[in-house]
Coordinates of N, CA and C in Angstrom, one line a residue:
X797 N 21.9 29.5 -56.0 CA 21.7 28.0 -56.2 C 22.5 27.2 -55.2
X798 N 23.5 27.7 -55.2 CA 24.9 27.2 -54.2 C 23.9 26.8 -52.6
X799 N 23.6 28.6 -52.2 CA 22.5 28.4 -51.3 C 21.0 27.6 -50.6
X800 N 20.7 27.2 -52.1 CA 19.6 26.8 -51.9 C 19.8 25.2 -52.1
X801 N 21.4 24.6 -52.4 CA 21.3 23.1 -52.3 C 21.6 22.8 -50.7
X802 N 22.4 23.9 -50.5 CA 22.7 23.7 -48.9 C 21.9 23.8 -48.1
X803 N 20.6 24.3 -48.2 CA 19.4 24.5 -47.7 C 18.9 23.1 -47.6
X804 N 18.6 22.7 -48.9 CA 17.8 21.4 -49.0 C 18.2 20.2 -48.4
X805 N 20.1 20.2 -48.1 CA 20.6 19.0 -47.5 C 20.2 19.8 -45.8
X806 N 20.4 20.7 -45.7 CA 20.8 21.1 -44.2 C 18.8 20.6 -43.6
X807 N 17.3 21.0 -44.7 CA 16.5 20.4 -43.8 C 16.2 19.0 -44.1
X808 N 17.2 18.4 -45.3 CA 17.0 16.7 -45.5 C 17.8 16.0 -43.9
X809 N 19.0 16.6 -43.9 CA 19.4 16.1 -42.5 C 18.5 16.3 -41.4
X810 N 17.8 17.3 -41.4 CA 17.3 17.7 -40.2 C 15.9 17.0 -40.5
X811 N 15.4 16.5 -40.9 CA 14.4 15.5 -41.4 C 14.5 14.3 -41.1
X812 N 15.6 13.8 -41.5 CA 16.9 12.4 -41.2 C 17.1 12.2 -39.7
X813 N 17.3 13.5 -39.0 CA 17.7 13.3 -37.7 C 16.1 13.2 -36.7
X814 N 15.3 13.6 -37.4 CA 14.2 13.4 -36.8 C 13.4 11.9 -36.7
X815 N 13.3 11.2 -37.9 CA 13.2 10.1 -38.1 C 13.8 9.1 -37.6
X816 N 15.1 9.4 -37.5 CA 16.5 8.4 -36.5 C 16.1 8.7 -34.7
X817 N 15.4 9.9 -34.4 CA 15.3 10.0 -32.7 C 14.2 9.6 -32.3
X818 N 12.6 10.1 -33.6 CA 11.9 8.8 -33.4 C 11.9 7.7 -32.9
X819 N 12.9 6.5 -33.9 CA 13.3 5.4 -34.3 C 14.0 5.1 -32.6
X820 N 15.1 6.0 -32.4 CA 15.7 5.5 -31.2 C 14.5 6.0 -29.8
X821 N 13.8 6.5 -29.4 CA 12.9 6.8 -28.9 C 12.0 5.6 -28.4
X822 N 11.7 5.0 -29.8 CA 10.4 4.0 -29.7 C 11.5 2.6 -29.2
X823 N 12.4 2.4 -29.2 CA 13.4 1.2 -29.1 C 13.7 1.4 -27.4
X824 N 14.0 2.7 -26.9 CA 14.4 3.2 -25.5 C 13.1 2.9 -24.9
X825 N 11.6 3.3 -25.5 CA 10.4 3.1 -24.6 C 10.4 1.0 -24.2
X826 N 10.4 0.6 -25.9 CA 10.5 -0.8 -25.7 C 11.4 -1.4 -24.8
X827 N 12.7 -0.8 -24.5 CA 13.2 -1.5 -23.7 C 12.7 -1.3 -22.4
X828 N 13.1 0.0 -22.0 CA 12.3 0.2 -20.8 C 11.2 -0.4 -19.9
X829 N 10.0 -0.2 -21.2 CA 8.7 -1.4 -21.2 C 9.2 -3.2 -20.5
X830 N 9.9 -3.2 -21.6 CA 10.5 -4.9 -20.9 C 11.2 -5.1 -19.6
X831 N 11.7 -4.2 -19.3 CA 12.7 -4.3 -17.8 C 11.5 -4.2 -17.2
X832 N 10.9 -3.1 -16.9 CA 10.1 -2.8 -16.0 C 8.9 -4.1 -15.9
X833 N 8.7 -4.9 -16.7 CA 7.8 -6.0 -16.8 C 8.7 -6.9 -16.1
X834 N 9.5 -7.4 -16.6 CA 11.0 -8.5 -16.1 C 10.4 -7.9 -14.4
X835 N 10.5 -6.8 -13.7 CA 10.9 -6.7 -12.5 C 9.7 -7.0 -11.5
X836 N 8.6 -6.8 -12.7 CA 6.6 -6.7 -11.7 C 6.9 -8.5 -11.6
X837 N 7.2 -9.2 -13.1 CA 6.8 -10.5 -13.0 C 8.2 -11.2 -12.0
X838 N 9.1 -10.9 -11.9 CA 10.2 -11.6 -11.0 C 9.4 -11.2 -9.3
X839 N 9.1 -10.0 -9.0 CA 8.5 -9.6 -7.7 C 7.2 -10.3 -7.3
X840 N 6.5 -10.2 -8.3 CA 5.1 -10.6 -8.0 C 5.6 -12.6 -7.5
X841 N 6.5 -13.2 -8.1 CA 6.6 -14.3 -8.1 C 7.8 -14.5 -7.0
X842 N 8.1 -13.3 -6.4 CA 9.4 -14.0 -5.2 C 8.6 -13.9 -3.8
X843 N 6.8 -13.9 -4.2 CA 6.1 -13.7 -2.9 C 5.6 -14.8 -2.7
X844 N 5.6 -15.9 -4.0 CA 5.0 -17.1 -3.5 C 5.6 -17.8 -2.2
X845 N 4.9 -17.9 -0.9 CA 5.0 -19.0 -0.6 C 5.9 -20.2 -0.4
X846 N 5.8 -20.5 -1.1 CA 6.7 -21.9 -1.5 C 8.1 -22.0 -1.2
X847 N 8.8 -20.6 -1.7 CA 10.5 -20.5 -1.5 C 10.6 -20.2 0.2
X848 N 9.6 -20.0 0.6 CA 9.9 -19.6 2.2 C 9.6 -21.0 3.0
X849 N 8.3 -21.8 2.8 CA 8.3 -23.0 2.9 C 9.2 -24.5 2.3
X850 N 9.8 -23.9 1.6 CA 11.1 -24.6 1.7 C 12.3 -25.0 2.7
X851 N 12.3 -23.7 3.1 CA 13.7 -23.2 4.1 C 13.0 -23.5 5.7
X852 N 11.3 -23.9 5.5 CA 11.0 -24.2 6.8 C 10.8 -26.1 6.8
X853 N 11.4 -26.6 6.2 CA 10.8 -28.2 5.8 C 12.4 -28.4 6.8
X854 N 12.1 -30.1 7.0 CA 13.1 -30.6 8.1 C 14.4 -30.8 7.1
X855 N 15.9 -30.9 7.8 CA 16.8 -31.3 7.1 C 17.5 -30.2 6.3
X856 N 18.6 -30.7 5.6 CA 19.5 -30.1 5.0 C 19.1 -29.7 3.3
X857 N 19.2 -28.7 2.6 CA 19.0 -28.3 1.5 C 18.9 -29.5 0.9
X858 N 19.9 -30.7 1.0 CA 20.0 -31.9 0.4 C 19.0 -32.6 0.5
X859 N 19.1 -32.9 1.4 CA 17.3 -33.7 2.1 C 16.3 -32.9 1.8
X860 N 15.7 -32.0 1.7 CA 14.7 -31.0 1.4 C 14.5 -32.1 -0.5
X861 N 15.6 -31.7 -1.0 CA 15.7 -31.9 -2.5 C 15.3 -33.3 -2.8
X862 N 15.8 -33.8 -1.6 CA 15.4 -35.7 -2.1 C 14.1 -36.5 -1.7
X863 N 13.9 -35.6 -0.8 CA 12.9 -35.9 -0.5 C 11.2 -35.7 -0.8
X864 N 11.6 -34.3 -2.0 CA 10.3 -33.9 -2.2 C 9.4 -33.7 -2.0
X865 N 8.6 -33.7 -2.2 CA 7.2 -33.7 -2.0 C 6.3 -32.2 -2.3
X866 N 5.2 -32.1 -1.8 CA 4.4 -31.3 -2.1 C 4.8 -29.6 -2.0
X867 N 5.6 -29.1 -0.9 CA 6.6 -27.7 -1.2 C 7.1 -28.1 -2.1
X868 N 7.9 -29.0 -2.8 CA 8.9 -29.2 -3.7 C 8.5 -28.7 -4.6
X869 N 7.0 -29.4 -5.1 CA 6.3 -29.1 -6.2 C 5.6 -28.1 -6.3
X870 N 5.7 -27.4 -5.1 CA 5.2 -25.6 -5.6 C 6.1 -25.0 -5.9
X871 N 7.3 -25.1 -5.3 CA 8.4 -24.4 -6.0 C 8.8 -24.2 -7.3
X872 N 8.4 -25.9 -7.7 CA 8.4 -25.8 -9.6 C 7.2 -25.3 -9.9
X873 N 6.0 -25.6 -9.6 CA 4.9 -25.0 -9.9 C 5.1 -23.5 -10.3
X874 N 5.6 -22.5 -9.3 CA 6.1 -21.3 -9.1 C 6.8 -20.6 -10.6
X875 N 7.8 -21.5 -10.6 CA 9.1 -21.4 -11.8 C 8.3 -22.0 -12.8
X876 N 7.4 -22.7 -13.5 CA 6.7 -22.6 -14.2 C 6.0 -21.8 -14.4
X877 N 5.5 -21.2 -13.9 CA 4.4 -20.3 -14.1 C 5.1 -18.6 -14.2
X878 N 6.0 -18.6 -13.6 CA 7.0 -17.0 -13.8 C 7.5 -17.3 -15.5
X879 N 8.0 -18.9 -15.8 CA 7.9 -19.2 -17.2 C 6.7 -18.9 -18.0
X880 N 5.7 -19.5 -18.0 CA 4.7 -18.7 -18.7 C 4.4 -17.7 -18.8
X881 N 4.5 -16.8 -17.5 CA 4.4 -15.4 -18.4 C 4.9 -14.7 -19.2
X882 N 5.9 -15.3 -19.9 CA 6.3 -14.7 -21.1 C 6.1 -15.8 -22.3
X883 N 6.1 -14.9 -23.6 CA 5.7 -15.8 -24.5 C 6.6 -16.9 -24.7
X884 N 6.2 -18.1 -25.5 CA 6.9 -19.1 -26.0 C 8.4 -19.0 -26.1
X885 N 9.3 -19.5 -25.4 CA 10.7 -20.1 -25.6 C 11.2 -18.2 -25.5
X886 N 10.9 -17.5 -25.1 CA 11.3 -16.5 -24.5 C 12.6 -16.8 -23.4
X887 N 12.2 -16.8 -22.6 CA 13.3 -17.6 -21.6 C 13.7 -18.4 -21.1
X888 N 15.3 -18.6 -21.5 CA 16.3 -19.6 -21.1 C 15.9 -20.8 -20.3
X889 N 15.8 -19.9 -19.3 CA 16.1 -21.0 -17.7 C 15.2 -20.0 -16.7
X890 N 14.7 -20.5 -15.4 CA 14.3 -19.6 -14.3 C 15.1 -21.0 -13.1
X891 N 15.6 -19.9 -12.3 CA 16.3 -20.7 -10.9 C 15.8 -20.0 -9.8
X892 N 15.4 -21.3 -8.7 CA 15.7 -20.9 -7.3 C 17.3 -21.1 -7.0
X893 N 17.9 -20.2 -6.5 CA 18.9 -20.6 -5.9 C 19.4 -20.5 -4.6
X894 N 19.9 -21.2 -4.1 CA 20.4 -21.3 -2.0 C 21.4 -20.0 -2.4
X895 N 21.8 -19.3 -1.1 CA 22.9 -18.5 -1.2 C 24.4 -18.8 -1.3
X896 N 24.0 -20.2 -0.9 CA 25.8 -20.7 -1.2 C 26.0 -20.5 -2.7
X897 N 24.8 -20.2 -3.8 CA 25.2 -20.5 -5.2 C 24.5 -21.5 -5.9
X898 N 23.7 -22.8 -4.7 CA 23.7 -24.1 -5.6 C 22.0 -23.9 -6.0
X899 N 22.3 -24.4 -6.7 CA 20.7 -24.2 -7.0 C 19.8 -25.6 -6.4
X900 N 18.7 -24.8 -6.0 CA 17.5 -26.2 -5.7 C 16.5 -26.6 -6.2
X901 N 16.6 -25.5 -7.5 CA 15.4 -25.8 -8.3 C 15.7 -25.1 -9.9
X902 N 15.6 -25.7 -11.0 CA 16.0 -25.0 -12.6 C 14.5 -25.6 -13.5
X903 N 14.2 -24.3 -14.3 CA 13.1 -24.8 -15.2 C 13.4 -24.3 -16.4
X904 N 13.2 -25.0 -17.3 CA 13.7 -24.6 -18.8 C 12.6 -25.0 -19.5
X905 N 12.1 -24.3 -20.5 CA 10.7 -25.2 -21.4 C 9.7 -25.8 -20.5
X906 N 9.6 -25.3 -19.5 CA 8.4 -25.9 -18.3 C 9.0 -27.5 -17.8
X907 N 10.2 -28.1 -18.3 CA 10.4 -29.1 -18.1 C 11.8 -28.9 -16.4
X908 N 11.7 -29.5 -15.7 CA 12.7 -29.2 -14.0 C 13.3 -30.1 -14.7
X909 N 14.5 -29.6 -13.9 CA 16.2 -30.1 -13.9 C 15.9 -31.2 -13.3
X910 N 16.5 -32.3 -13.7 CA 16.8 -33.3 -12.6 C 17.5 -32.9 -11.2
X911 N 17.5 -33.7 -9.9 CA 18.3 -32.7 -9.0 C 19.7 -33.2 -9.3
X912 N 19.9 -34.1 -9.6 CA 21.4 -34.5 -9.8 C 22.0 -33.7 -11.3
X913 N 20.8 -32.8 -11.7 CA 21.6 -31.8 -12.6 C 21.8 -30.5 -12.6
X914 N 21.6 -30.4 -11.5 CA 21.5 -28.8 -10.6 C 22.8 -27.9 -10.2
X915 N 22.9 -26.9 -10.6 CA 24.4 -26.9 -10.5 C 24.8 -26.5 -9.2
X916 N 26.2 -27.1 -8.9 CA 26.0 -26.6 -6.9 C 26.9 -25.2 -7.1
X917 N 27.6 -24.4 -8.4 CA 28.0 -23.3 -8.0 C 27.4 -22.0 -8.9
X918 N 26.5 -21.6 -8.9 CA 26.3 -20.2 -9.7 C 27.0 -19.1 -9.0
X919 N 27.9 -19.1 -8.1 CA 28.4 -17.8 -7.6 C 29.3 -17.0 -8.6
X920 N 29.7 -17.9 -9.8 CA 31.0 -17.0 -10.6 C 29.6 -16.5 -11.5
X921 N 28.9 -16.3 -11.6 CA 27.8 -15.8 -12.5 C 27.9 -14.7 -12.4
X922 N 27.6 -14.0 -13.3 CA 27.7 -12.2 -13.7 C 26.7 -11.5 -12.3
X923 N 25.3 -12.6 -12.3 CA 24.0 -11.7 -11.3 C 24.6 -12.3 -9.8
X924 N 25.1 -12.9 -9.8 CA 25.0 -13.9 -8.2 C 25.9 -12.6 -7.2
X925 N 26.4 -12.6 -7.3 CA 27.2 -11.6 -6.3 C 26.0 -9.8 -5.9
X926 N 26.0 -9.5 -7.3 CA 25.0 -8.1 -6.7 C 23.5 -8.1 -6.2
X927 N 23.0 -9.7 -6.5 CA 21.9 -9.8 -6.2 C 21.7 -10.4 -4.6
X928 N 22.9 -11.2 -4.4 CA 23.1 -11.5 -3.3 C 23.3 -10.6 -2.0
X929 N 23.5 -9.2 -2.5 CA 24.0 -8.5 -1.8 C 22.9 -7.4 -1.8
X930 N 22.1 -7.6 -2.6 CA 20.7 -6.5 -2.7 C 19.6 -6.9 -1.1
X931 N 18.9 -6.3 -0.9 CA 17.8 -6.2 -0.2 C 16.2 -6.5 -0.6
X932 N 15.6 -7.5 -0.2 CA 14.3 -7.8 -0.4 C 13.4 -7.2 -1.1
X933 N 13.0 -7.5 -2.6 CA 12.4 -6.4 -3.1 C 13.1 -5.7 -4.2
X934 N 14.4 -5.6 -4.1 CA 15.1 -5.0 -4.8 C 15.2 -6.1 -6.4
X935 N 15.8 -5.8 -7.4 CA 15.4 -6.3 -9.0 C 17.2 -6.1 -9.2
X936 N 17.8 -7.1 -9.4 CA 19.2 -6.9 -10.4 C 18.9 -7.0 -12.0
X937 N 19.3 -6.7 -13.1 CA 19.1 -6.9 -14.1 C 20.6 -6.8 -14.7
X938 N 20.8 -7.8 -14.7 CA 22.7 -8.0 -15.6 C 22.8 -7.4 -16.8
X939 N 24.1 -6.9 -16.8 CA 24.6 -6.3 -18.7 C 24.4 -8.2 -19.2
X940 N 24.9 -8.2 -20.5 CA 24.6 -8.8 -21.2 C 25.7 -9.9 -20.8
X941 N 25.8 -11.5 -20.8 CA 26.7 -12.3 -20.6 C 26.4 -13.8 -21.1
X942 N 27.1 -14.3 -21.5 CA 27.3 -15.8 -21.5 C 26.9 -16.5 -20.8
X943 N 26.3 -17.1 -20.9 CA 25.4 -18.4 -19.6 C 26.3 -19.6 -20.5
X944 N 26.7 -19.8 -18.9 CA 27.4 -21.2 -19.1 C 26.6 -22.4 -19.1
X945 N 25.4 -22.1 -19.1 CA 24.1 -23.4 -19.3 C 24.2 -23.7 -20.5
X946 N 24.0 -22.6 -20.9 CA 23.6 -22.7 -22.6 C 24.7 -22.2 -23.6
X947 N 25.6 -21.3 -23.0 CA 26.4 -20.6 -23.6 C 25.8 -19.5 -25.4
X948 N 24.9 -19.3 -24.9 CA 24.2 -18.3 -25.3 C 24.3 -16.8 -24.8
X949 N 24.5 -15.7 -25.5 CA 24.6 -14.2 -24.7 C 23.0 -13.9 -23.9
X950 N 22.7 -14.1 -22.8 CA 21.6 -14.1 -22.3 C 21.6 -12.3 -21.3
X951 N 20.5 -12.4 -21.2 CA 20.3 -11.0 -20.1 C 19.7 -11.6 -18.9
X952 N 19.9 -11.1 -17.7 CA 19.3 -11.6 -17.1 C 18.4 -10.7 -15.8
X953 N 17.2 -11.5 -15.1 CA 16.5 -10.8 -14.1 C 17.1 -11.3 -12.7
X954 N 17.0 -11.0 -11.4 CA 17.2 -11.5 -10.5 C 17.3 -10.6 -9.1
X955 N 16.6 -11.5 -7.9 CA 16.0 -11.0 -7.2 C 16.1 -11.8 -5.7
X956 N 17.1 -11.4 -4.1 CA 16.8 -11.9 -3.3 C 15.7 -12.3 -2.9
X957 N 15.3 -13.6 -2.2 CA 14.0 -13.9 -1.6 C 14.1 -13.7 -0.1
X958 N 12.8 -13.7 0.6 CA 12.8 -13.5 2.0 C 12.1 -15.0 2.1
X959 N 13.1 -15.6 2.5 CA 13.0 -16.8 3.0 C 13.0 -17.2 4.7
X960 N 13.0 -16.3 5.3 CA 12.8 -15.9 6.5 C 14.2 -16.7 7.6
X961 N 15.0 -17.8 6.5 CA 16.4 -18.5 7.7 C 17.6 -18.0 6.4
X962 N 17.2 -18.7 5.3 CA 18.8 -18.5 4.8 C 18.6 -17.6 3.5
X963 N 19.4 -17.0 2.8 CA 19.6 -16.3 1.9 C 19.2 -17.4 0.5
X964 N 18.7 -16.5 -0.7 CA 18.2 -17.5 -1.9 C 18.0 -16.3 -2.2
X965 N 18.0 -17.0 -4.2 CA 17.7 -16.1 -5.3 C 17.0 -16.6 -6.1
X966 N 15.8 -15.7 -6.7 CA 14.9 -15.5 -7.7 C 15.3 -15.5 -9.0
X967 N 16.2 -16.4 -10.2 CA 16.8 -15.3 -11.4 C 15.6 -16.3 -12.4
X968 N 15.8 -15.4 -13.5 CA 15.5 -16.2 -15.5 C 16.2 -15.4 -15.5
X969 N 16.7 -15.9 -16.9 CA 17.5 -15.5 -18.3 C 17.0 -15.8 -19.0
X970 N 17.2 -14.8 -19.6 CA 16.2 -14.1 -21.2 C 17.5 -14.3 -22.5
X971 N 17.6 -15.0 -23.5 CA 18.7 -15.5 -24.6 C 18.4 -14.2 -25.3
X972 N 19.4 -13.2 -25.4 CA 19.6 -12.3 -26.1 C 19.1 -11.6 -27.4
X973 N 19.3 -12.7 -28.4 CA 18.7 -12.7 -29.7 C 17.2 -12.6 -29.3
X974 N 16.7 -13.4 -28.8 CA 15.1 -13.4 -28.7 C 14.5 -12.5 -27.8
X975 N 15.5 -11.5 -27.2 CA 15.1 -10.5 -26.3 C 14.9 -9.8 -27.4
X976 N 16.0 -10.0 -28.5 CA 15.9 -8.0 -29.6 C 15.0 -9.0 -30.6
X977 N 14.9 -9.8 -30.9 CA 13.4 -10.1 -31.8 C 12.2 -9.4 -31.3
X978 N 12.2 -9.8 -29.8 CA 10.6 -9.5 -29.4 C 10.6 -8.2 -29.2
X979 N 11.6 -7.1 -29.2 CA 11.6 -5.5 -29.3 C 11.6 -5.3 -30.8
X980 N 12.0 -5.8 -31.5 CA 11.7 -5.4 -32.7 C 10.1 -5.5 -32.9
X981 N 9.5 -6.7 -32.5 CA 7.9 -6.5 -32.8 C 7.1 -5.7 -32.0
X982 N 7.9 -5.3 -30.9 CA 6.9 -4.8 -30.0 C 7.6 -2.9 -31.0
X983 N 8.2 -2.7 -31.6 CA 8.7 -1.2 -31.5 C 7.9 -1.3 -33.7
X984 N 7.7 -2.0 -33.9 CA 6.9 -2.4 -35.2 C 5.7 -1.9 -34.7
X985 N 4.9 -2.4 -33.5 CA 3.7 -2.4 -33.1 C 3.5 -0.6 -32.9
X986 N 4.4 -0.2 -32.2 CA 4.3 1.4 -31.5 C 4.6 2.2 -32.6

């Protein structure tokens, strides 16, 4: 009998351990699944147009900004629409950023930054340095950090542009909690 309880725990565990690598399995696909989306939709959207016709408009980043007009408004156009492709209030913020750090463009809730609310340094930022330093094409995807926007634990995507004169970045952040909400439903679904 001694034998045969030790049996019954030794294939309850081994039953247990099956269920738990499932469980971690289907959570490794879901994430996976998400990065790999994060990197089609940041790519597919660092081709627009717009970020390269920026850097060819007269004047200084500043003047580009004040001046606005119709590049301006594809740029937001652009960052709106990289915002819609994910579901509702999914993501934080989406930035164009210059290489010096400053940003020239922020969308949050489909709603743009004012420019006088733009921040002129994202360089101390967790993504700004490796992305800045990546090659055309290339996808950074940050460990987990604090956004000093929001001060929220956010994740984030991010991606040099070919803007054909100066250096600029592609990022969103994704608010952490609503990153593992939406794996929870997607790993419910599988």
């Amino acid at each position: 009998t001694v034998a045969a309880i030790a049996g019954d725990r030794t294939s309850a565990a081994r039953a247990r351990d099956r269920v738990l690598q499932r469980e971690v399995d289907s959570h490794a696909q879901a994430i996976e699944e998400e990065f790999d989306r994060s990197r089609v939709v940041i790519l597919l959207t660092a081709h627009n147009p717009a970020f390269r016709e920026f850097y060819e408009l007269p004047g200084t980043r500043e003047q580009r900004l004040a001046a606005g007009g119709p590049v301006v408004d594809q740029v937001h156009d652009a960052l709106r629409y990289l915002e819609q492709l994910y579901p509702a209030r999914t993501l934080d913020e989406v930035c164009f950023i210059h290489g010096t750090g400053a940003e020239n463009a922020r969308v949050v809730a489909q709603r743009l930054a004012p420019t006088d609310d733009l921040s002129q340094d994202e360089t101390a930022n967790a993504f700004f340095g490796p992305t800045i330093g990546m090659r055309v094409g290339e996808v950074y995807q940050a460990a987990p950090y604090r956004s000093p926007d929001t001060g929220q634990w956010v994740i984030s995507t991010s991606t040099p542009l070919d803007t054909g004169q100066e250096s600029a970045i592609l990022h969103f952040e994704i608010d952490l909690e609503t990153f593992r909400q939406a794996l929870g439903s997607t790993t419910a679904a599988h």
